[in-house]
mmCIF file of C-alpha atoms (C1' of nucleotides) in Angstrom:
data_model
loop_
_atom_site.group_PDB
_atom_site.id
_atom_site.type_symbol
_atom_site.label_atom_id
_atom_site.label_comp_id
_atom_site.label_asym_id
_atom_site.label_seq_id
_atom_site.Cartn_x
_atom_site.Cartn_y
_atom_site.Cartn_z
ATOM 1 C CA MET A 734 -0.060 -0.005 -0.082
ATOM 2 C CA LYS A 735 2.651 2.449 1.003
ATOM 3 C CA ASP A 736 4.609 2.327 -2.186
ATOM 4 C CA ASN A 737 1.741 3.370 -4.619
ATOM 5 C CA PHE A 738 3.820 6.378 -5.740
ATOM 6 C CA GLU A 739 6.210 3.897 -7.598
ATOM 7 C CA VAL A 740 3.578 2.856 -10.004
ATOM 8 C CA ASN A 741 4.615 3.844 -13.532
ATOM 9 C CA ILE A 742 1.584 4.308 -15.441
ATOM 10 C CA ASP A 743 3.118 4.427 -18.938
ATOM 11 C CA ASP A 744 5.182 1.207 -18.450
ATOM 12 C CA THR A 745 2.135 -0.643 -17.227
ATOM 13 C CA ILE A 746 -0.290 0.380 -19.795
ATOM 14 C CA ASN A 747 2.331 -0.488 -22.329
ATOM 15 C CA SER A 748 3.257 -3.975 -21.289
ATOM 16 C CA GLY A 749 0.663 -5.839 -23.274
ATOM 17 C CA GLN A 750 -2.036 -6.539 -20.712
ATOM 18 C CA VAL A 751 -4.535 -3.923 -21.989
ATOM 19 C CA PHE A 752 -5.273 -2.710 -25.263
ATOM 20 C CA LEU A 753 -8.175 -0.098 -25.068
ATOM 21 C CA TRP A 754 -6.150 2.779 -23.826
ATOM 22 C CA LYS A 755 -5.277 6.088 -25.357
ATOM 23 C CA LYS A 756 -3.318 9.074 -24.262
ATOM 24 C CA PHE A 757 -4.786 12.746 -24.630
ATOM 25 C CA ASN A 758 -2.970 15.621 -23.337
ATOM 26 C CA SER A 759 -0.680 13.591 -20.855
ATOM 27 C CA LYS A 760 -3.563 11.763 -19.395
ATOM 28 C CA TRP A 761 -4.406 8.142 -20.309
ATOM 29 C CA TYR A 762 -8.046 7.025 -20.722
ATOM 30 C CA GLY A 763 -8.807 3.723 -20.740
ATOM 31 C CA ILE A 764 -11.830 1.262 -20.883
ATOM 32 C CA ASN A 765 -12.242 -1.494 -18.205
ATOM 33 C CA GLY A 766 -15.459 -3.422 -18.768
ATOM 34 C CA GLU A 767 -18.332 -0.900 -17.991
ATOM 35 C CA LYS A 768 -16.030 1.788 -16.695
ATOM 36 C CA ILE A 769 -13.841 4.540 -18.027
ATOM 37 C CA LEU A 770 -10.637 5.036 -16.146
ATOM 38 C CA ILE A 771 -8.667 8.276 -16.249
ATOM 39 C CA LEU A 772 -5.190 8.420 -15.257
ATOM 40 C CA GLY A 773 -2.973 11.527 -14.812
ATOM 41 C CA ASP A 774 0.763 11.707 -13.974
ATOM 42 C CA LYS A 775 0.216 10.271 -10.638
ATOM 43 C CA LEU A 776 -2.376 7.817 -9.272
ATOM 44 C CA ASN A 777 -5.340 9.060 -7.534
ATOM 45 C CA GLY A 778 -5.020 6.770 -4.486
ATOM 46 C CA LYS A 779 -8.427 7.627 -3.278
ATOM 47 C CA SER A 780 -10.434 5.929 -5.975
ATOM 48 C CA LYS A 781 -11.548 2.395 -5.156
ATOM 49 C CA ASP A 782 -11.620 1.508 -8.873
ATOM 50 C CA ILE A 783 -8.116 2.512 -9.365
ATOM 51 C CA GLN A 784 -6.857 0.693 -6.321
ATOM 52 C CA LYS A 785 -8.294 -2.478 -7.459
ATOM 53 C CA PHE A 786 -7.251 -2.054 -10.992
ATOM 54 C CA PHE A 787 -3.620 -1.487 -9.990
ATOM 55 C CA ARG A 788 -3.747 -4.392 -7.363
ATOM 56 C CA PHE A 789 -2.861 -2.056 -4.317
ATOM 57 C CA ASP A 790 -3.637 -5.201 -2.240
ATOM 58 C CA ASP A 791 -0.588 -6.988 -3.441
ATOM 59 C CA ASP A 792 2.659 -6.597 -1.536
ATOM 60 C CA PHE A 793 4.710 -5.309 -4.208
ATOM 61 C CA GLN A 794 8.009 -4.934 -2.326
ATOM 62 C CA LYS A 795 7.718 -8.456 -1.201
ATOM 63 C CA ILE A 796 7.067 -9.625 -4.659
ATOM 64 C CA LYS A 797 9.822 -7.741 -6.064
ATOM 65 C CA LYS A 798 12.237 -9.030 -3.555
ATOM 66 C CA GLN A 799 11.149 -12.593 -4.021
ATOM 67 C CA LEU A 800 11.686 -12.360 -7.720
ATOM 68 C CA SER A 801 15.125 -10.552 -7.450
ATOM 69 C CA LYS A 802 16.534 -13.714 -6.378
ATOM 70 C CA ASP A 803 16.825 -14.731 -9.921
ATOM 71 C CA ASN A 804 19.219 -12.435 -11.768
ATOM 72 C CA VAL A 805 17.682 -11.878 -14.972
ATOM 73 C CA ALA A 806 14.281 -11.027 -13.587
ATOM 74 C CA LYS A 807 16.002 -8.771 -11.002
ATOM 75 C CA LYS A 808 17.627 -6.818 -14.017
ATOM 76 C CA ALA A 809 14.153 -6.616 -15.697
ATOM 77 C CA ILE A 810 12.522 -5.331 -12.384
ATOM 78 C CA GLY A 811 15.323 -2.710 -11.975
ATOM 79 C CA ASN A 812 14.525 -1.484 -15.554
ATOM 80 C CA PHE A 813 10.861 -1.162 -15.037
ATOM 81 C CA PRO A 814 10.333 -1.010 -11.131
ATOM 82 C CA GLY A 815 6.930 0.767 -11.424
ATOM 83 C CA MET A 816 5.344 -1.699 -13.776
ATOM 84 C CA ARG A 817 2.406 -3.639 -12.420
ATOM 85 C CA ILE A 818 -0.105 -6.337 -13.116
ATOM 86 C CA LEU A 819 -3.410 -5.069 -13.691
ATOM 87 C CA ARG A 820 -6.827 -6.621 -12.486
ATOM 88 C CA GLN A 821 -8.834 -6.127 -15.665
ATOM 89 C CA ASP A 822 -12.502 -6.790 -16.045
ATOM 90 C CA PRO A 823 -12.716 -10.438 -16.619
ATOM 91 C CA PHE A 824 -14.965 -10.489 -19.561
ATOM 92 C CA GLN A 825 -13.166 -7.856 -21.554
ATOM 93 C CA CYS A 826 -9.849 -9.747 -20.579
ATOM 94 C CA TYR A 827 -11.292 -12.990 -21.828
ATOM 95 C CA ILE A 828 -12.473 -11.580 -25.146
ATOM 96 C CA SER A 829 -9.301 -9.624 -25.693
ATOM 97 C CA PHE A 830 -6.860 -12.591 -25.495
ATOM 98 C CA ILE A 831 -9.104 -14.795 -27.495
ATOM 99 C CA VAL A 832 -8.849 -12.257 -30.150
ATOM 100 C CA SER A 833 -5.010 -11.984 -29.662
ATOM 101 C CA SER A 834 -4.227 -15.381 -31.177
ATOM 102 C CA ASN A 835 -1.547 -15.331 -33.743
ATOM 103 C CA SER A 836 -1.590 -11.423 -33.902
ATOM 104 C CA ASN A 837 0.369 -8.359 -32.870
ATOM 105 C CA ILE A 838 -0.583 -5.500 -30.632
ATOM 106 C CA PRO A 839 -1.847 -3.039 -33.128
ATOM 107 C CA ASN A 840 -4.069 -5.716 -34.519
ATOM 108 C CA ILE A 841 -5.354 -6.717 -31.498
ATOM 109 C CA GLN A 842 -6.095 -3.033 -30.529
ATOM 110 C CA THR A 843 -8.096 -2.537 -33.778
ATOM 111 C CA ARG A 844 -10.212 -5.441 -33.444
ATOM 112 C CA LEU A 845 -11.245 -4.670 -29.877
ATOM 113 C CA GLN A 846 -11.877 -1.010 -30.786
ATOM 114 C CA LYS A 847 -14.114 -2.024 -33.469
ATOM 115 C CA LEU A 848 -15.948 -4.713 -31.068
ATOM 116 C CA SER A 849 -16.487 -1.754 -28.765
ATOM 117 C CA GLN A 850 -17.708 0.559 -31.361
ATOM 118 C CA LYS A 851 -20.144 -1.771 -32.779
ATOM 119 C CA PHE A 852 -21.559 -3.576 -29.583
ATOM 120 C CA GLY A 853 -20.558 -1.291 -26.737
ATOM 121 C CA GLU A 854 -22.487 1.700 -25.055
ATOM 122 C CA LYS A 855 -21.468 5.077 -26.166
ATOM 123 C CA LYS A 856 -20.426 7.513 -23.561
ATOM 124 C CA ILE A 857 -19.165 11.302 -23.841
ATOM 125 C CA LEU A 858 -16.706 12.237 -21.160
ATOM 126 C CA HIS A 859 -14.560 15.364 -21.012
ATOM 127 C CA GLY A 860 -16.048 16.135 -24.610
ATOM 128 C CA LYS A 861 -14.640 12.938 -25.955
ATOM 129 C CA GLU A 862 -16.561 10.044 -27.300
ATOM 130 C CA PHE A 863 -15.853 6.483 -25.513
ATOM 131 C CA PHE A 864 -17.332 3.067 -26.031
ATOM 132 C CA LEU A 865 -17.735 0.791 -23.042
ATOM 133 C CA PHE A 866 -16.735 -2.798 -23.592
ATOM 134 C CA PRO A 867 -19.806 -4.854 -24.967
ATOM 135 C CA LYS A 868 -21.690 -6.971 -22.438
ATOM 136 C CA PRO A 869 -21.663 -10.518 -22.582
ATOM 137 C CA GLU A 870 -25.246 -10.704 -23.524
ATOM 138 C CA LYS A 871 -24.826 -8.219 -26.465
ATOM 139 C CA LEU A 872 -21.990 -10.099 -28.011
ATOM 140 C CA ALA A 873 -23.586 -13.428 -27.619
ATOM 141 C CA ASN A 874 -26.583 -12.192 -29.408
ATOM 142 C CA ALA A 875 -24.466 -10.663 -32.339
ATOM 143 C CA SER A 876 -24.687 -12.360 -35.552
ATOM 144 C CA ILE A 877 -21.423 -13.904 -36.998
ATOM 145 C CA ALA A 878 -21.521 -11.763 -39.868
ATOM 146 C CA ASN A 879 -21.603 -8.523 -37.654
ATOM 147 C CA ILE A 880 -18.870 -9.724 -35.389
ATOM 148 C CA ALA A 881 -16.704 -10.812 -38.510
ATOM 149 C CA LYS A 882 -16.957 -7.119 -39.412
ATOM 150 C CA CYS A 883 -14.574 -6.245 -36.815
ATOM 151 C CA GLY A 884 -11.773 -7.945 -38.511
ATOM 152 C CA LEU A 885 -11.591 -10.994 -36.320
ATOM 153 C CA GLY A 886 -10.949 -13.455 -39.086
ATOM 154 C CA TYR A 887 -11.206 -17.141 -37.915
ATOM 155 C CA ARG A 888 -11.481 -15.906 -34.361
ATOM 156 C CA THR A 889 -15.003 -14.759 -34.977
ATOM 157 C CA LYS A 890 -16.563 -17.985 -34.096
ATOM 158 C CA TYR A 891 -14.412 -18.211 -31.028
ATOM 159 C CA VAL A 892 -15.708 -14.888 -29.799
ATOM 160 C CA LYS A 893 -19.369 -15.726 -30.492
ATOM 161 C CA LYS A 894 -19.133 -19.073 -28.703
ATOM 162 C CA ALA A 895 -17.109 -17.574 -25.754
ATOM 163 C CA ALA A 896 -19.620 -14.910 -25.225
ATOM 164 C CA VAL A 897 -22.466 -17.293 -25.272
ATOM 165 C CA ALA A 898 -20.804 -19.476 -22.829
ATOM 166 C CA VAL A 899 -20.695 -16.533 -20.473
ATOM 167 C CA ASN A 900 -23.999 -15.237 -21.053
ATOM 168 C CA GLU A 901 -25.558 -18.707 -20.650
ATOM 169 C CA GLY A 902 -23.570 -19.236 -17.242
ATOM 170 C CA MET A 903 -21.321 -21.878 -18.593
ATOM 171 C CA VAL A 904 -18.396 -19.727 -17.572
ATOM 172 C CA ASP A 905 -18.788 -17.860 -14.406
ATOM 173 C CA PHE A 906 -15.799 -15.608 -13.650
ATOM 174 C CA SER A 907 -16.637 -15.405 -9.908
ATOM 175 C CA SER A 908 -16.656 -18.992 -9.578
ATOM 176 C CA LEU A 909 -13.504 -19.305 -11.611
ATOM 177 C CA LYS A 910 -11.888 -17.061 -9.095
ATOM 178 C CA LYS A 911 -12.620 -19.474 -6.143
ATOM 179 C CA LEU A 912 -11.029 -22.447 -7.799
ATOM 180 C CA ASP A 913 -7.352 -23.032 -7.670
ATOM 181 C CA TYR A 914 -5.263 -22.222 -10.577
ATOM 182 C CA LEU A 915 -5.248 -25.566 -12.462
ATOM 183 C CA GLU A 916 -8.986 -26.109 -11.934
ATOM 184 C CA ALA A 917 -9.740 -22.879 -13.221
ATOM 185 C CA ARG A 918 -7.437 -23.042 -16.247
ATOM 186 C CA ASN A 919 -8.974 -26.539 -17.226
ATOM 187 C CA GLU A 920 -12.459 -25.001 -17.016
ATOM 188 C CA LEU A 921 -11.394 -21.992 -19.302
ATOM 189 C CA CYS A 922 -9.745 -24.316 -21.731
ATOM 190 C CA GLN A 923 -13.180 -25.959 -22.318
ATOM 191 C CA VAL A 924 -14.157 -22.920 -24.179
ATOM 192 C CA PHE A 925 -13.772 -22.995 -27.984
ATOM 193 C CA GLY A 926 -10.793 -20.938 -28.709
ATOM 194 C CA ILE A 927 -9.082 -20.902 -25.529
ATOM 195 C CA GLY A 928 -5.985 -22.733 -25.025
ATOM 196 C CA LYS A 929 -3.565 -22.838 -22.412
ATOM 197 C CA LYS A 930 -1.793 -19.534 -23.173
ATOM 198 C CA VAL A 931 -4.868 -17.537 -23.507
ATOM 199 C CA ALA A 932 -6.291 -19.207 -20.451
ATOM 200 C CA ASP A 933 -3.217 -18.185 -18.637
ATOM 201 C CA CYS A 934 -3.485 -14.551 -19.645
ATOM 202 C CA ILE A 935 -7.268 -14.452 -18.452
ATOM 203 C CA LEU A 936 -6.247 -16.118 -15.198
ATOM 204 C CA LEU A 937 -3.251 -13.784 -14.673
ATOM 205 C CA PHE A 938 -4.704 -10.415 -15.729
ATOM 206 C CA SER A 939 -8.301 -10.803 -14.378
ATOM 207 C CA LEU A 940 -8.947 -13.726 -12.182
ATOM 208 C CA ASP A 941 -6.011 -13.231 -9.553
ATOM 209 C CA LYS A 942 -3.978 -16.246 -10.262
ATOM 210 C CA LEU A 943 -0.571 -14.802 -10.004
ATOM 211 C CA GLU A 944 0.963 -18.310 -10.584
ATOM 212 C CA ALA A 945 -0.309 -18.320 -14.085
ATOM 213 C CA VAL A 946 2.566 -17.779 -16.611
ATOM 214 C CA PRO A 947 1.407 -17.206 -20.334
ATOM 215 C CA LEU A 948 3.942 -19.053 -22.402
ATOM 216 C CA ASP A 949 3.861 -17.332 -25.724
ATOM 217 C CA ARG A 950 6.484 -16.980 -28.429
ATOM 218 C CA TRP A 951 8.247 -14.201 -26.563
ATOM 219 C CA VAL A 952 8.450 -16.070 -23.270
ATOM 220 C CA LEU A 953 9.710 -19.080 -25.250
ATOM 221 C CA ARG A 954 12.506 -16.900 -26.869
ATOM 222 C CA ILE A 955 13.293 -15.448 -23.416
ATOM 223 C CA LEU A 956 13.747 -18.831 -21.997
ATOM 224 C CA GLN A 957 16.032 -20.011 -24.695
ATOM 225 C CA LYS A 958 18.115 -16.846 -24.405
ATOM 226 C CA TYR A 959 18.610 -16.452 -20.782
ATOM 227 C CA TYR A 960 17.589 -19.885 -19.193
ATOM 228 C CA SER A 961 19.301 -22.462 -21.445
ATOM 229 C CA LYS A 962 20.378 -24.286 -18.317
ATOM 230 C CA GLU A 963 17.281 -24.117 -16.225
ATOM 231 C CA PHE A 964 14.609 -24.725 -18.875
ATOM 232 C CA GLN A 965 15.579 -26.519 -22.096
ATOM 233 C CA VAL A 966 13.491 -24.779 -24.704
ATOM 234 C CA THR A 967 14.334 -25.716 -28.370
ATOM 235 C CA THR A 968 11.182 -24.788 -30.283
ATOM 236 C CA LYS A 969 9.315 -21.740 -31.446
ATOM 237 C CA THR A 970 6.014 -23.408 -30.439
ATOM 238 C CA ILE A 971 5.250 -25.902 -27.876
ATOM 239 C CA THR A 972 2.870 -28.817 -27.267
ATOM 240 C CA ASP A 973 0.263 -29.101 -24.602
ATOM 241 C CA LYS A 974 2.413 -31.319 -22.600
ATOM 242 C CA THR A 975 5.564 -29.539 -22.759
ATOM 243 C CA TYR A 976 3.498 -26.362 -21.845
ATOM 244 C CA ASP A 977 2.527 -28.038 -18.449
ATOM 245 C CA ASN A 978 6.117 -29.322 -17.690
ATOM 246 C CA LEU A 979 7.519 -26.032 -18.440
ATOM 247 C CA HIS A 980 5.058 -24.238 -16.350
ATOM 248 C CA ASP A 981 5.633 -26.523 -13.367
ATOM 249 C CA LYS A 982 9.330 -25.821 -13.763
ATOM 250 C CA ILE A 983 8.931 -22.120 -13.932
ATOM 251 C CA VAL A 984 6.715 -21.912 -10.782
ATOM 252 C CA GLU A 985 9.354 -24.042 -9.001
ATOM 253 C CA HIS A 986 11.758 -21.531 -9.948
ATOM 254 C CA PHE A 987 10.157 -18.210 -9.357
ATOM 255 C CA GLY A 988 7.679 -19.217 -6.853
ATOM 256 C CA LYS A 989 4.157 -18.293 -6.481
ATOM 257 C CA TYR A 990 4.495 -14.833 -8.204
ATOM 258 C CA ALA A 991 5.795 -16.380 -11.306
ATOM 259 C CA GLY A 992 3.121 -14.548 -13.279
ATOM 260 C CA TYR A 993 4.735 -11.212 -12.147
ATOM 261 C CA ALA A 994 8.258 -12.537 -13.294
ATOM 262 C CA GLN A 995 6.923 -13.354 -16.763
ATOM 263 C CA GLN A 996 5.340 -9.791 -17.029
ATOM 264 C CA PHE A 997 8.744 -8.052 -16.244
ATOM 265 C CA LEU A 998 10.774 -10.532 -18.374
ATOM 266 C CA PHE A 999 8.127 -9.983 -21.319
ATOM 267 C CA LYS A 1000 8.286 -6.270 -20.964
ATOM 268 C CA ASN A 1001 11.907 -5.996 -20.760
ATOM 269 C CA GLU A 1002 12.609 -8.099 -23.730
ATOM 270 C CA ARG A 1003 9.990 -6.464 -25.965
ATOM 271 C CA GLU A 1004 11.597 -3.055 -25.140
ATOM 272 C CA ASN A 1005 15.066 -4.417 -26.168
ATOM 273 C CA PHE A 1006 13.308 -5.150 -29.381
ATOM 274 C CA GLU A 1007 11.537 -1.974 -29.511
ATOM 275 C CA LYS A 1008 8.165 -3.580 -30.206
ATOM 276 C CA LYS A 1009 5.063 -1.303 -30.498
ATOM 277 C CA TRP A 1010 2.674 -0.481 -27.773
ATOM 278 C CA LEU A 1011 -0.383 1.690 -27.622
ATOM 279 C CA GLY A 1012 -0.623 5.240 -29.075
ATOM 280 C "C1'" DA B 14 -0.305 -39.268 -27.361
ATOM 281 C "C1'" DC B 15 2.532 -36.522 -30.207
ATOM 282 C "C1'" DC B 16 3.233 -33.635 -34.595
ATOM 283 C "C1'" DT B 17 1.987 -30.773 -38.614
ATOM 284 C "C1'" DG B 18 -0.422 -27.680 -41.161
ATOM 285 C "C1'" DA B 19 -4.144 -24.361 -41.930
ATOM 286 C "C1'" DC B 20 -6.119 -20.427 -40.561
ATOM 287 C "C1'" DC B 21 -8.378 -14.643 -41.387
ATOM 288 C "C1'" DT B 22 -6.809 -10.265 -41.289
ATOM 289 C "C1'" DC B 23 -4.003 -6.375 -40.972
ATOM 290 C "C1'" DG B 24 0.191 -3.563 -40.378
ATOM 291 C "C1'" DT B 25 4.743 -3.312 -42.231
ATOM 292 C "C1'" DC B 26 8.360 -3.799 -45.084
ATOM 293 C "C1'" DT B 27 10.279 -4.467 -49.756
ATOM 294 C "C1'" DA C 1338 2.403 0.337 -55.567
ATOM 295 C "C1'" DA C 1339 1.286 -4.721 -55.282
ATOM 296 C "C1'" DG C 1340 2.830 -8.642 -52.952
ATOM 297 C "C1'" DA C 1341 5.037 -11.048 -49.368
ATOM 298 C "C1'" DC C 1342 5.602 -11.640 -44.365
ATOM 299 C "C1'" DG C 1343 4.614 -12.780 -39.911
ATOM 300 C "C1'" DA C 1344 2.227 -11.531 -35.587
ATOM 301 C "C1'" DG C 1345 1.751 -12.618 -27.539
ATOM 302 C "C1'" DG C 1346 -2.293 -19.461 -30.811
ATOM 303 C "C1'" DT C 1347 -5.778 -22.979 -31.420
ATOM 304 C "C1'" DC C 1348 -8.092 -26.804 -33.642
ATOM 305 C "C1'" DA C 1349 -8.366 -30.769 -36.515
ATOM 306 C "C1'" DG C 1350 -6.472 -34.598 -38.766
#
DNA sequence: ACCTGACCTCGTCT
DNA sequence: AAGACGAGGTCAG
């Protein structure tokens, strides 16, 4: 709680967790489900929404200290000491990462903007126009043809089915939060279009499972580059079984905050390669 | 059980 | 300027 002043908003927004954020006149405006969040230079610690979103309930010093036992992570944390993991609106997070498969950040952002514009509620704030993230019901009842107009390609049917699953109660986020990590991941993977990587993103970024470690191309690259002794990763993509084996070893190595480790390593490596973030 | 290929679309790079 | 390339995966055979 006491080190909230350390939060680096830019680094946090630009770490591939969220996509519906824009900066106007040095203020960030973002959509989190049914809410519009506004962030100035410093966090307004009074707002409950902001506290929840930035996970002020986490003992950040303790987490950093624990992860710093690993030298590579320590360096990444040193470079981005104010980056946090965000606690997002679960439905938005769920759709966001389903839509992220085999794509890059500008692409993902465009798709989500179009979805919001087409199916989300319009709001005017500070004289600017915003669209809230669509409600599950709205997406569930949307036609395949209309969803497809948002440039989702083959992910169209994933989104439709995933929204229906939530709308009909097959997927219930508050129940998932109560399950342990692996049970919750198995549940999410039942949804058409959600594999282990996407499930891990949803769990880490919206369902409080800090031991979730999304193993994407970047993380695999990082493991090859810096952890050839600890984890033998040789391929660009991995099978389901390798995913689980690797995940077990990673949690063993980093501990229960492994998800935070992943985020620091990911951010650091992407910055090395100057990948694009949000505008 | 593993492995491989196909997959939509779009921004970027030639 | 048109064409190729690849991007934070998943599913099906």
